[in-house]
Amino acid sequence: MRVVRSVRSIQQLIRKAKSAGKTIGFVPTMGALHDGHRSLLRRCHRENDLVVLSIFVNPKQFGPEEDFGKYPRREQADKKLAKKEKVDIMFVPTAEEMYPEGYLTYIEVERMTHVLCGKSRPGHFRGVTTVVGKLLNIVMPDVLYLGQKDAQQAAVVTRMARDLNFSVIVKICPTVREADGLAMSSRNEYLTVSQRKEAKVLYRSLREARQNVTAGNHSAMAIISKIRSRITRAGSGRIDYIECVDADTFTPLKRIQGKTMIVLAVWFGKTRLIDNIIVHA
Ligand code: AMP
């Protein structure tokens, strides 16, 4: 495995691989790798000749009051895991490498970035699409692997790739969960022991909601209010949002029809967790 820090060096390696006719799969991350990232890397390895992993805690997708400073950074452990998962190139640029002095260019997807996480985290998706756009231009992968856990991010990046004619296939991989159902996330480690116990209510309430939809309850308001009271009863979680949305456009829905996503964001202390489930009505 090659650990590469400069854009120039990775571009050289990519050019070589391309001219040898290799297919390239790409998994962008912010590191502190866990089994969720691992599942993306495994699929990437099964489906491509060359596996590229990036680790970059992107300052542009964090708000001024957010956790950029304390976000876990552990390159050595990540390197070990990446090797085990047969990553060929681990790209670990610095912020200066990605955004040299004088940097002025941003990618912005409209409308669908102004709701849900976009509303609570202004500028977040602009940072995400800008960095993913840059990484796609640098790595030039055939396939990009994203996780369903960050559903709005996956939908926004898919929209960007389509709208800007990036020549890449976007594949969205299922959410990997802890034994009690909590979606794996690098941010779970911020939780206290009691918050961690309470946090399992998120997926439980989503699963109950799916059962309710299957049983014929198609009113978004009714489904949302059940989830809300389930979470509120479970302990200290403070709800940021719970919505039923169209799975592609993220438009909020009043009635659950066809393929719908139920999405939520809940605060436990200073930690904001997100999760979602897909339902069919
Ligand atoms: P992050 O490092 O949190 O920015 O995540 C990097 C990629 O891994 C994103 O595409 C995430 O959606 C994906 N990912 C994170 N957690 C999980 C999980 N629990 N299951 C599946 N994919 C995940």
PDB file of C-alpha atoms and ligand atoms in Angstrom:
ATOM      1  CA  MET A   1       0.000   0.000   0.000  1.00  0.00           C
ATOM      2  CA  ARG A   2       1.228   3.477  -0.880  1.00  0.00           C
ATOM      3  CA  VAL A   3       0.546   6.342   1.497  1.00  0.00           C
ATOM      4  CA  VAL A   4       0.446   9.496  -0.580  1.00  0.00           C
ATOM      5  CA  ARG A   5       0.191  13.068   0.648  1.00  0.00           C
ATOM      6  CA  SER A   6       0.504  15.228  -2.427  1.00  0.00           C
ATOM      7  CA  VAL A   7      -1.951  15.708  -5.277  1.00  0.00           C
ATOM      8  CA  ARG A   8       0.887  15.481  -7.774  1.00  0.00           C
ATOM      9  CA  SER A   9       2.089  12.083  -6.588  1.00  0.00           C
ATOM     10  CA  ILE A  10      -1.357  10.509  -6.512  1.00  0.00           C
ATOM     11  CA  GLN A  11      -2.094  11.860  -9.989  1.00  0.00           C
ATOM     12  CA  GLN A  12       1.066  10.157 -11.257  1.00  0.00           C
ATOM     13  CA  LEU A  13       0.011   6.832  -9.725  1.00  0.00           C
ATOM     14  CA  ILE A  14      -3.503   7.190 -11.126  1.00  0.00           C
ATOM     15  CA  ARG A  15      -2.199   7.962 -14.632  1.00  0.00           C
ATOM     16  CA  LYS A  16      -0.047   4.840 -14.488  1.00  0.00           C
ATOM     17  CA  ALA A  17      -2.939   2.645 -13.337  1.00  0.00           C
ATOM     18  CA  LYS A  18      -5.228   4.051 -16.025  1.00  0.00           C
ATOM     19  CA  SER A  19      -2.723   3.488 -18.794  1.00  0.00           C
ATOM     20  CA  ALA A  20      -2.352  -0.124 -17.585  1.00  0.00           C
ATOM     21  CA  GLY A  21      -6.132  -0.434 -18.079  1.00  0.00           C
ATOM     22  CA  LYS A  22      -6.949  -0.803 -14.377  1.00  0.00           C
ATOM     23  CA  THR A  23     -10.377   0.096 -13.024  1.00  0.00           C
ATOM     24  CA  ILE A  24     -10.312   2.419 -10.034  1.00  0.00           C
ATOM     25  CA  GLY A  25     -12.660   2.333  -7.050  1.00  0.00           C
ATOM     26  CA  PHE A  26     -12.659   5.187  -4.547  1.00  0.00           C
ATOM     27  CA  VAL A  27     -13.762   5.458  -0.902  1.00  0.00           C
ATOM     28  CA  PRO A  28     -13.530   9.002   0.524  1.00  0.00           C
ATOM     29  CA  THR A  29     -13.551   9.237   4.342  1.00  0.00           C
ATOM     30  CA  MET A  30     -12.568  11.432   7.268  1.00  0.00           C
ATOM     31  CA  GLY A  31     -10.689   8.553   8.907  1.00  0.00           C
ATOM     32  CA  ALA A  32     -11.093   7.001  12.390  1.00  0.00           C
ATOM     33  CA  LEU A  33     -12.042   3.994  10.313  1.00  0.00           C
ATOM     34  CA  HIS A  34     -14.656   1.504  11.565  1.00  0.00           C
ATOM     35  CA  ASP A  35     -16.621  -1.423  10.162  1.00  0.00           C
ATOM     36  CA  GLY A  36     -18.861   0.923   8.169  1.00  0.00           C
ATOM     37  CA  HIS A  37     -15.847   2.211   6.196  1.00  0.00           C
ATOM     38  CA  ARG A  38     -14.566  -1.339   6.007  1.00  0.00           C
ATOM     39  CA  SER A  39     -17.685  -2.580   4.231  1.00  0.00           C
ATOM     40  CA  LEU A  40     -17.204   0.114   1.583  1.00  0.00           C
ATOM     41  CA  LEU A  41     -13.539  -0.858   1.133  1.00  0.00           C
ATOM     42  CA  ARG A  42     -14.428  -4.544   0.793  1.00  0.00           C
ATOM     43  CA  ARG A  43     -16.987  -3.893  -1.888  1.00  0.00           C
ATOM     44  CA  CYS A  44     -14.562  -1.554  -3.628  1.00  0.00           C
ATOM     45  CA  HIS A  45     -11.924  -4.293  -3.608  1.00  0.00           C
ATOM     46  CA  ARG A  46     -14.343  -6.901  -5.002  1.00  0.00           C
ATOM     47  CA  GLU A  47     -15.389  -4.662  -7.858  1.00  0.00           C
ATOM     48  CA  ASN A  48     -12.201  -2.849  -8.951  1.00  0.00           C
ATOM     49  CA  ASP A  49      -8.547  -3.447  -9.800  1.00  0.00           C
ATOM     50  CA  LEU A  50      -7.264  -0.518  -7.727  1.00  0.00           C
ATOM     51  CA  VAL A  51      -8.657   0.596  -4.348  1.00  0.00           C
ATOM     52  CA  VAL A  52      -8.102   4.237  -3.408  1.00  0.00           C
ATOM     53  CA  LEU A  53      -8.989   5.415   0.105  1.00  0.00           C
ATOM     54  CA  SER A  54      -8.798   9.061   1.094  1.00  0.00           C
ATOM     55  CA  ILE A  55      -8.573  10.293   4.663  1.00  0.00           C
ATOM     56  CA  PHE A  56      -9.167  13.996   5.021  1.00  0.00           C
ATOM     57  CA  VAL A  57     -10.933  15.839   7.824  1.00  0.00           C
ATOM     58  CA  ASN A  58     -12.269  18.542   5.541  1.00  0.00           C
ATOM     59  CA  PRO A  59     -12.347  21.879   7.371  1.00  0.00           C
ATOM     60  CA  LYS A  60     -14.784  23.343   4.836  1.00  0.00           C
ATOM     61  CA  GLN A  61     -17.644  21.055   5.839  1.00  0.00           C
ATOM     62  CA  PHE A  62     -17.550  21.983   9.548  1.00  0.00           C
ATOM     63  CA  GLY A  63     -19.308  25.049  10.952  1.00  0.00           C
ATOM     64  CA  PRO A  64     -17.367  27.408  13.270  1.00  0.00           C
ATOM     65  CA  GLU A  65     -19.059  25.918  16.372  1.00  0.00           C
ATOM     66  CA  GLU A  66     -18.697  22.298  15.234  1.00  0.00           C
ATOM     67  CA  ASP A  67     -16.312  19.484  16.158  1.00  0.00           C
ATOM     68  CA  PHE A  68     -13.513  20.005  13.577  1.00  0.00           C
ATOM     69  CA  GLY A  69     -10.923  20.412  16.360  1.00  0.00           C
ATOM     70  CA  LYS A  70     -11.889  17.325  18.319  1.00  0.00           C
ATOM     71  CA  TYR A  71     -12.781  15.038  15.391  1.00  0.00           C
ATOM     72  CA  PRO A  72     -10.785  11.807  15.968  1.00  0.00           C
ATOM     73  CA  ARG A  73      -7.554  11.588  13.969  1.00  0.00           C
ATOM     74  CA  ARG A  74      -5.615   8.331  14.100  1.00  0.00           C
ATOM     75  CA  GLU A  75      -3.567   7.785  11.003  1.00  0.00           C
ATOM     76  CA  GLN A  76      -1.528   4.837  12.284  1.00  0.00           C
ATOM     77  CA  ALA A  77      -4.558   2.707  13.219  1.00  0.00           C
ATOM     78  CA  ASP A  78      -6.256   3.698   9.945  1.00  0.00           C
ATOM     79  CA  LYS A  79      -3.167   2.695   7.989  1.00  0.00           C
ATOM     80  CA  LYS A  80      -3.190  -0.756   9.595  1.00  0.00           C
ATOM     81  CA  LEU A  81      -6.857  -1.265   8.819  1.00  0.00           C
ATOM     82  CA  ALA A  82      -6.417  -0.005   5.264  1.00  0.00           C
ATOM     83  CA  LYS A  83      -3.595  -2.471   4.653  1.00  0.00           C
ATOM     84  CA  LYS A  84      -5.729  -5.301   5.997  1.00  0.00           C
ATOM     85  CA  GLU A  85      -8.515  -4.309   3.616  1.00  0.00           C
ATOM     86  CA  LYS A  86      -6.073  -4.358   0.694  1.00  0.00           C
ATOM     87  CA  VAL A  87      -6.169  -0.662  -0.075  1.00  0.00           C
ATOM     88  CA  ASP A  88      -3.678   0.154  -2.843  1.00  0.00           C
ATOM     89  CA  ILE A  89      -3.397   3.912  -2.331  1.00  0.00           C
ATOM     90  CA  MET A  90      -4.180   5.773   0.887  1.00  0.00           C
ATOM     91  CA  PHE A  91      -4.398   9.477   0.074  1.00  0.00           C
ATOM     92  CA  VAL A  92      -3.884  11.678   3.155  1.00  0.00           C
ATOM     93  CA  PRO A  93      -3.572  15.296   2.031  1.00  0.00           C
ATOM     94  CA  THR A  94      -3.143  18.250   4.376  1.00  0.00           C
ATOM     95  CA  ALA A  95      -5.614  21.134   4.342  1.00  0.00           C
ATOM     96  CA  GLU A  96      -2.921  23.278   2.647  1.00  0.00           C
ATOM     97  CA  GLU A  97      -2.546  20.686  -0.102  1.00  0.00           C
ATOM     98  CA  MET A  98      -6.292  20.680  -0.802  1.00  0.00           C
ATOM     99  CA  TYR A  99      -6.884  24.411  -0.278  1.00  0.00           C
ATOM    100  CA  PRO A 100      -3.672  26.305  -1.011  1.00  0.00           C
ATOM    101  CA  GLU A 101      -3.539  30.016  -0.339  1.00  0.00           C
ATOM    102  CA  GLY A 102      -5.833  31.939  -2.641  1.00  0.00           C
ATOM    103  CA  TYR A 103      -8.380  29.106  -2.943  1.00  0.00           C
ATOM    104  CA  LEU A 104     -11.754  30.509  -4.132  1.00  0.00           C
ATOM    105  CA  THR A 105     -13.799  27.825  -5.886  1.00  0.00           C
ATOM    106  CA  TYR A 106     -16.827  25.960  -4.495  1.00  0.00           C
ATOM    107  CA  ILE A 107     -19.467  23.548  -5.732  1.00  0.00           C
ATOM    108  CA  GLU A 108     -23.010  24.096  -4.543  1.00  0.00           C
ATOM    109  CA  VAL A 109     -26.022  21.851  -5.113  1.00  0.00           C
ATOM    110  CA  GLU A 110     -29.207  23.872  -4.639  1.00  0.00           C
ATOM    111  CA  ARG A 111     -32.507  23.218  -2.865  1.00  0.00           C
ATOM    112  CA  MET A 112     -31.945  19.714  -1.506  1.00  0.00           C
ATOM    113  CA  THR A 113     -29.001  21.046   0.533  1.00  0.00           C
ATOM    114  CA  HIS A 114     -31.178  23.617   2.318  1.00  0.00           C
ATOM    115  CA  VAL A 115     -33.309  21.093   4.217  1.00  0.00           C
ATOM    116  CA  LEU A 116     -32.630  18.708   7.125  1.00  0.00           C
ATOM    117  CA  CYS A 117     -28.862  18.501   7.796  1.00  0.00           C
ATOM    118  CA  GLY A 118     -28.366  21.449   5.437  1.00  0.00           C
ATOM    119  CA  LYS A 119     -30.676  23.570   7.574  1.00  0.00           C
ATOM    120  CA  SER A 120     -28.982  22.645  10.861  1.00  0.00           C
ATOM    121  CA  ARG A 121     -25.482  22.832   9.370  1.00  0.00           C
ATOM    122  CA  PRO A 122     -25.352  25.805   6.978  1.00  0.00           C
ATOM    123  CA  GLY A 123     -22.510  25.457   4.479  1.00  0.00           C
ATOM    124  CA  HIS A 124     -21.936  21.796   5.332  1.00  0.00           C
ATOM    125  CA  PHE A 125     -22.957  20.331   1.979  1.00  0.00           C
ATOM    126  CA  ARG A 126     -21.120  23.062   0.074  1.00  0.00           C
ATOM    127  CA  GLY A 127     -17.981  21.851   1.838  1.00  0.00           C
ATOM    128  CA  VAL A 128     -18.806  18.225   1.093  1.00  0.00           C
ATOM    129  CA  THR A 129     -19.519  18.700  -2.617  1.00  0.00           C
ATOM    130  CA  THR A 130     -16.458  20.913  -3.023  1.00  0.00           C
ATOM    131  CA  VAL A 131     -14.104  18.354  -1.507  1.00  0.00           C
ATOM    132  CA  VAL A 132     -15.719  15.351  -3.212  1.00  0.00           C
ATOM    133  CA  GLY A 133     -15.640  17.198  -6.549  1.00  0.00           C
ATOM    134  CA  LYS A 134     -11.949  17.932  -6.075  1.00  0.00           C
ATOM    135  CA  LEU A 135     -11.208  14.355  -5.016  1.00  0.00           C
ATOM    136  CA  LEU A 136     -13.074  12.993  -8.053  1.00  0.00           C
ATOM    137  CA  ASN A 137     -10.967  15.195 -10.325  1.00  0.00           C
ATOM    138  CA  ILE A 138      -7.794  14.026  -8.596  1.00  0.00           C
ATOM    139  CA  VAL A 139      -8.539  10.286  -8.335  1.00  0.00           C
ATOM    140  CA  MET A 140     -10.666   9.964 -11.492  1.00  0.00           C
ATOM    141  CA  PRO A 141     -12.322   6.753 -10.237  1.00  0.00           C
ATOM    142  CA  ASP A 142     -14.649   4.531 -12.236  1.00  0.00           C
ATOM    143  CA  VAL A 143     -16.750   3.907  -9.130  1.00  0.00           C
ATOM    144  CA  LEU A 144     -17.349   6.016  -6.016  1.00  0.00           C
ATOM    145  CA  TYR A 145     -18.530   4.235  -2.847  1.00  0.00           C
ATOM    146  CA  LEU A 146     -20.671   6.085  -0.294  1.00  0.00           C
ATOM    147  CA  GLY A 147     -22.631   4.929   2.754  1.00  0.00           C
ATOM    148  CA  GLN A 148     -26.409   4.970   3.162  1.00  0.00           C
ATOM    149  CA  LYS A 149     -25.850   6.160   6.746  1.00  0.00           C
ATOM    150  CA  ASP A 150     -25.225   9.670   5.404  1.00  0.00           C
ATOM    151  CA  ALA A 151     -28.247   9.496   3.132  1.00  0.00           C
ATOM    152  CA  GLN A 152     -28.590  13.190   2.329  1.00  0.00           C
ATOM    153  CA  GLN A 153     -24.869  13.426   1.575  1.00  0.00           C
ATOM    154  CA  ALA A 154     -25.154  10.428  -0.769  1.00  0.00           C
ATOM    155  CA  ALA A 155     -28.150  11.982  -2.545  1.00  0.00           C
ATOM    156  CA  VAL A 156     -26.436  15.382  -2.857  1.00  0.00           C
ATOM    157  CA  VAL A 157     -23.193  13.891  -4.205  1.00  0.00           C
ATOM    158  CA  THR A 158     -25.152  11.720  -6.654  1.00  0.00           C
ATOM    159  CA  ARG A 159     -26.979  14.860  -7.862  1.00  0.00           C
ATOM    160  CA  MET A 160     -23.670  16.744  -8.217  1.00  0.00           C
ATOM    161  CA  ALA A 161     -22.068  13.906 -10.199  1.00  0.00           C
ATOM    162  CA  ARG A 162     -25.036  13.838 -12.560  1.00  0.00           C
ATOM    163  CA  ASP A 163     -25.411  17.594 -12.913  1.00  0.00           C
ATOM    164  CA  LEU A 164     -21.694  18.226 -13.515  1.00  0.00           C
ATOM    165  CA  ASN A 165     -21.149  15.168 -15.752  1.00  0.00           C
ATOM    166  CA  PHE A 166     -18.558  13.511 -13.556  1.00  0.00           C
ATOM    167  CA  SER A 167     -17.700  10.314 -15.347  1.00  0.00           C
ATOM    168  CA  VAL A 168     -18.208   8.076 -12.315  1.00  0.00           C
ATOM    169  CA  ILE A 169     -20.711   5.491 -11.101  1.00  0.00           C
ATOM    170  CA  VAL A 170     -21.927   6.247  -7.576  1.00  0.00           C
ATOM    171  CA  LYS A 171     -22.707   3.190  -5.448  1.00  0.00           C
ATOM    172  CA  ILE A 172     -24.438   3.546  -2.110  1.00  0.00           C
ATOM    173  CA  CYS A 173     -23.687   0.811   0.432  1.00  0.00           C
ATOM    174  CA  PRO A 174     -25.946  -0.307   3.315  1.00  0.00           C
ATOM    175  CA  THR A 175     -25.493   1.115   6.809  1.00  0.00           C
ATOM    176  CA  VAL A 176     -23.362  -1.051   9.087  1.00  0.00           C
ATOM    177  CA  ARG A 177     -24.656  -1.144  12.665  1.00  0.00           C
ATOM    178  CA  GLU A 178     -23.530  -2.066  16.159  1.00  0.00           C
ATOM    179  CA  ALA A 179     -25.130  -5.162  17.741  1.00  0.00           C
ATOM    180  CA  ASP A 180     -27.897  -3.047  19.311  1.00  0.00           C
ATOM    181  CA  GLY A 181     -28.698  -1.322  16.015  1.00  0.00           C
ATOM    182  CA  LEU A 182     -26.872   2.000  16.454  1.00  0.00           C
ATOM    183  CA  ALA A 183     -25.394   3.071  13.111  1.00  0.00           C
ATOM    184  CA  MET A 184     -21.604   2.999  13.289  1.00  0.00           C
ATOM    185  CA  SER A 185     -20.049   6.454  13.252  1.00  0.00           C
ATOM    186  CA  SER A 186     -16.734   7.989  14.220  1.00  0.00           C
ATOM    187  CA  ARG A 187     -18.801  10.365  16.373  1.00  0.00           C
ATOM    188  CA  ASN A 188     -20.263   7.559  18.548  1.00  0.00           C
ATOM    189  CA  GLU A 189     -17.116   7.685  20.647  1.00  0.00           C
ATOM    190  CA  TYR A 190     -18.102  11.163  21.894  1.00  0.00           C
ATOM    191  CA  LEU A 191     -21.076   9.588  23.722  1.00  0.00           C
ATOM    192  CA  THR A 192     -21.020   8.961  27.480  1.00  0.00           C
ATOM    193  CA  VAL A 193     -21.913   5.452  28.631  1.00  0.00           C
ATOM    194  CA  SER A 194     -25.500   6.433  29.395  1.00  0.00           C
ATOM    195  CA  GLN A 195     -25.942   8.396  26.142  1.00  0.00           C
ATOM    196  CA  ARG A 196     -24.586   5.409  24.246  1.00  0.00           C
ATOM    197  CA  LYS A 197     -27.249   3.198  25.858  1.00  0.00           C
ATOM    198  CA  GLU A 198     -29.985   5.677  25.041  1.00  0.00           C
ATOM    199  CA  ALA A 199     -28.853   6.092  21.437  1.00  0.00           C
ATOM    200  CA  LYS A 200     -30.091   2.652  20.452  1.00  0.00           C
ATOM    201  CA  VAL A 201     -33.604   4.113  20.478  1.00  0.00           C
ATOM    202  CA  LEU A 202     -32.881   5.805  17.123  1.00  0.00           C
ATOM    203  CA  TYR A 203     -32.819   2.666  15.009  1.00  0.00           C
ATOM    204  CA  ARG A 204     -35.462   0.971  17.169  1.00  0.00           C
ATOM    205  CA  SER A 205     -37.871   3.815  16.533  1.00  0.00           C
ATOM    206  CA  LEU A 206     -37.092   3.747  12.795  1.00  0.00           C
ATOM    207  CA  ARG A 207     -37.755   0.015  12.639  1.00  0.00           C
ATOM    208  CA  GLU A 208     -41.046   0.445  14.478  1.00  0.00           C
ATOM    209  CA  ALA A 209     -41.946   3.183  12.005  1.00  0.00           C
ATOM    210  CA  ARG A 210     -41.249   0.824   9.113  1.00  0.00           C
ATOM    211  CA  GLN A 211     -43.546  -1.763  10.713  1.00  0.00           C
ATOM    212  CA  ASN A 212     -46.251   0.884  11.058  1.00  0.00           C
ATOM    213  CA  VAL A 213     -45.908   1.832   7.393  1.00  0.00           C
ATOM    214  CA  THR A 214     -46.103  -1.823   6.348  1.00  0.00           C
ATOM    215  CA  ALA A 215     -49.222  -2.181   8.511  1.00  0.00           C
ATOM    216  CA  GLY A 216     -50.866   0.579   6.428  1.00  0.00           C
ATOM    217  CA  ASN A 217     -50.153   3.815   8.305  1.00  0.00           C
ATOM    218  CA  HIS A 218     -49.109   6.175   5.522  1.00  0.00           C
ATOM    219  CA  SER A 219     -49.496   9.534   7.245  1.00  0.00           C
ATOM    220  CA  ALA A 220     -46.086  11.156   7.662  1.00  0.00           C
ATOM    221  CA  MET A 221     -47.323  13.260  10.559  1.00  0.00           C
ATOM    222  CA  ALA A 222     -48.548  10.205  12.496  1.00  0.00           C
ATOM    223  CA  ILE A 223     -45.357   8.251  11.825  1.00  0.00           C
ATOM    224  CA  ILE A 224     -43.163  11.207  12.815  1.00  0.00           C
ATOM    225  CA  SER A 225     -45.069  11.857  16.033  1.00  0.00           C
ATOM    226  CA  LYS A 226     -44.715   8.195  17.092  1.00  0.00           C
ATOM    227  CA  ILE A 227     -40.954   8.338  16.537  1.00  0.00           C
ATOM    228  CA  ARG A 228     -40.767  11.645  18.384  1.00  0.00           C
ATOM    229  CA  SER A 229     -42.531  10.336  21.478  1.00  0.00           C
ATOM    230  CA  ARG A 230     -40.539   7.085  21.444  1.00  0.00           C
ATOM    231  CA  ILE A 231     -37.247   9.023  21.432  1.00  0.00           C
ATOM    232  CA  THR A 232     -38.388  11.577  23.991  1.00  0.00           C
ATOM    233  CA  ARG A 233     -39.533   8.831  26.378  1.00  0.00           C
ATOM    234  CA  ALA A 234     -36.216   6.983  26.052  1.00  0.00           C
ATOM    235  CA  GLY A 235     -34.107   9.635  27.778  1.00  0.00           C
ATOM    236  CA  SER A 236     -32.081  12.729  27.082  1.00  0.00           C
ATOM    237  CA  GLY A 237     -32.127  12.804  23.241  1.00  0.00           C
ATOM    238  CA  ARG A 238     -33.085  16.218  21.785  1.00  0.00           C
ATOM    239  CA  ILE A 239     -34.650  15.998  18.373  1.00  0.00           C
ATOM    240  CA  ASP A 240     -33.176  18.153  15.598  1.00  0.00           C
ATOM    241  CA  TYR A 241     -35.461  16.753  12.874  1.00  0.00           C
ATOM    242  CA  ILE A 242     -37.548  13.740  11.938  1.00  0.00           C
ATOM    243  CA  GLU A 243     -38.938  13.732   8.392  1.00  0.00           C
ATOM    244  CA  CYS A 244     -40.364  11.479   5.722  1.00  0.00           C
ATOM    245  CA  VAL A 245     -38.718  12.450   2.419  1.00  0.00           C
ATOM    246  CA  ASP A 246     -38.553  11.405  -1.199  1.00  0.00           C
ATOM    247  CA  ALA A 247     -35.534   9.112  -1.359  1.00  0.00           C
ATOM    248  CA  ASP A 248     -33.934  10.897  -4.347  1.00  0.00           C
ATOM    249  CA  THR A 249     -34.784  14.574  -3.972  1.00  0.00           C
ATOM    250  CA  PHE A 250     -35.142  14.786  -0.194  1.00  0.00           C
ATOM    251  CA  THR A 251     -38.404  16.717  -0.542  1.00  0.00           C
ATOM    252  CA  PRO A 252     -40.471  16.307   2.658  1.00  0.00           C
ATOM    253  CA  LEU A 253     -43.668  14.285   2.115  1.00  0.00           C
ATOM    254  CA  LYS A 254     -47.068  14.411   3.838  1.00  0.00           C
ATOM    255  CA  ARG A 255     -48.083  10.933   2.713  1.00  0.00           C
ATOM    256  CA  ILE A 256     -45.746   8.006   2.430  1.00  0.00           C
ATOM    257  CA  GLN A 257     -45.933   6.774  -1.146  1.00  0.00           C
ATOM    258  CA  GLY A 258     -43.618   4.490  -3.086  1.00  0.00           C
ATOM    259  CA  LYS A 259     -39.973   4.492  -1.978  1.00  0.00           C
ATOM    260  CA  THR A 260     -39.688   6.846   0.979  1.00  0.00           C
ATOM    261  CA  MET A 261     -36.924   7.546   3.440  1.00  0.00           C
ATOM    262  CA  ILE A 262     -37.515   8.311   7.095  1.00  0.00           C
ATOM    263  CA  VAL A 263     -34.595  10.408   8.295  1.00  0.00           C
ATOM    264  CA  LEU A 264     -33.696  11.803  11.678  1.00  0.00           C
ATOM    265  CA  ALA A 265     -31.054  13.763  13.568  1.00  0.00           C
ATOM    266  CA  VAL A 266     -30.949  13.736  17.352  1.00  0.00           C
ATOM    267  CA  TRP A 267     -28.624  15.409  19.841  1.00  0.00           C
ATOM    268  CA  PHE A 268     -27.250  13.505  22.804  1.00  0.00           C
ATOM    269  CA  GLY A 269     -25.451  16.171  24.819  1.00  0.00           C
ATOM    270  CA  LYS A 270     -23.119  17.883  22.328  1.00  0.00           C
ATOM    271  CA  THR A 271     -23.157  14.935  19.915  1.00  0.00           C
ATOM    272  CA  ARG A 272     -25.512  14.979  16.959  1.00  0.00           C
ATOM    273  CA  LEU A 273     -26.356  11.566  15.508  1.00  0.00           C
ATOM    274  CA  ILE A 274     -28.170  10.845  12.253  1.00  0.00           C
ATOM    275  CA  ASP A 275     -29.883   7.735  10.946  1.00  0.00           C
ATOM    276  CA  ASN A 276     -32.455   6.708   8.350  1.00  0.00           C
ATOM    277  CA  ILE A 277     -34.488   3.836   7.015  1.00  0.00           C
ATOM    278  CA  ILE A 278     -36.070   3.177   3.623  1.00  0.00           C
ATOM    279  CA  VAL A 279     -39.742   2.199   3.549  1.00  0.00           C
ATOM    280  CA  HIS A 280     -42.027   1.175   0.706  1.00  0.00           C
ATOM    281  CA  ALA A 281     -45.731   1.936   0.655  1.00  0.00           C
TER     282      ALA A 281
HETATM  283  P1  AMP B   1     -17.005   9.588   7.176  1.00  0.00           P
HETATM  284  O1  AMP B   1     -15.606   9.147   7.430  1.00  0.00           O
HETATM  285  O2  AMP B   1     -17.885   9.519   8.381  1.00  0.00           O
HETATM  286  O3  AMP B   1     -17.083  10.883   6.427  1.00  0.00           O
HETATM  287  O4  AMP B   1     -17.612   8.498   6.187  1.00  0.00           O
HETATM  288  C1  AMP B   1     -16.990   8.132   4.982  1.00  0.00           C
HETATM  289  C2  AMP B   1     -17.930   7.267   4.180  1.00  0.00           C
HETATM  290  O5  AMP B   1     -18.266   6.101   4.944  1.00  0.00           O
HETATM  291  C3  AMP B   1     -19.247   7.968   3.845  1.00  0.00           C
HETATM  292  O6  AMP B   1     -19.657   7.621   2.545  1.00  0.00           O
HETATM  293  C4  AMP B   1     -20.185   7.421   4.893  1.00  0.00           C
HETATM  294  O7  AMP B   1     -21.541   7.444   4.511  1.00  0.00           O
HETATM  295  C5  AMP B   1     -19.678   6.005   5.027  1.00  0.00           C
HETATM  296  N1  AMP B   1     -20.079   5.447   6.329  1.00  0.00           N
HETATM  297  C6  AMP B   1     -19.888   6.014   7.546  1.00  0.00           C
HETATM  298  N2  AMP B   1     -20.464   5.256   8.508  1.00  0.00           N
HETATM  299  C7  AMP B   1     -21.035   4.203   7.889  1.00  0.00           C
HETATM  300  C8  AMP B   1     -21.793   3.076   8.336  1.00  0.00           C
HETATM  301  N3  AMP B   1     -22.078   2.880   9.597  1.00  0.00           N
HETATM  302  N4  AMP B   1     -22.223   2.192   7.397  1.00  0.00           N
HETATM  303  C9  AMP B   1     -21.940   2.384   6.072  1.00  0.00           C
HETATM  304  N5  AMP B   1     -21.242   3.426   5.602  1.00  0.00           N
HETATM  305  C10 AMP B   1     -20.795   4.329   6.489  1.00  0.00           C
END
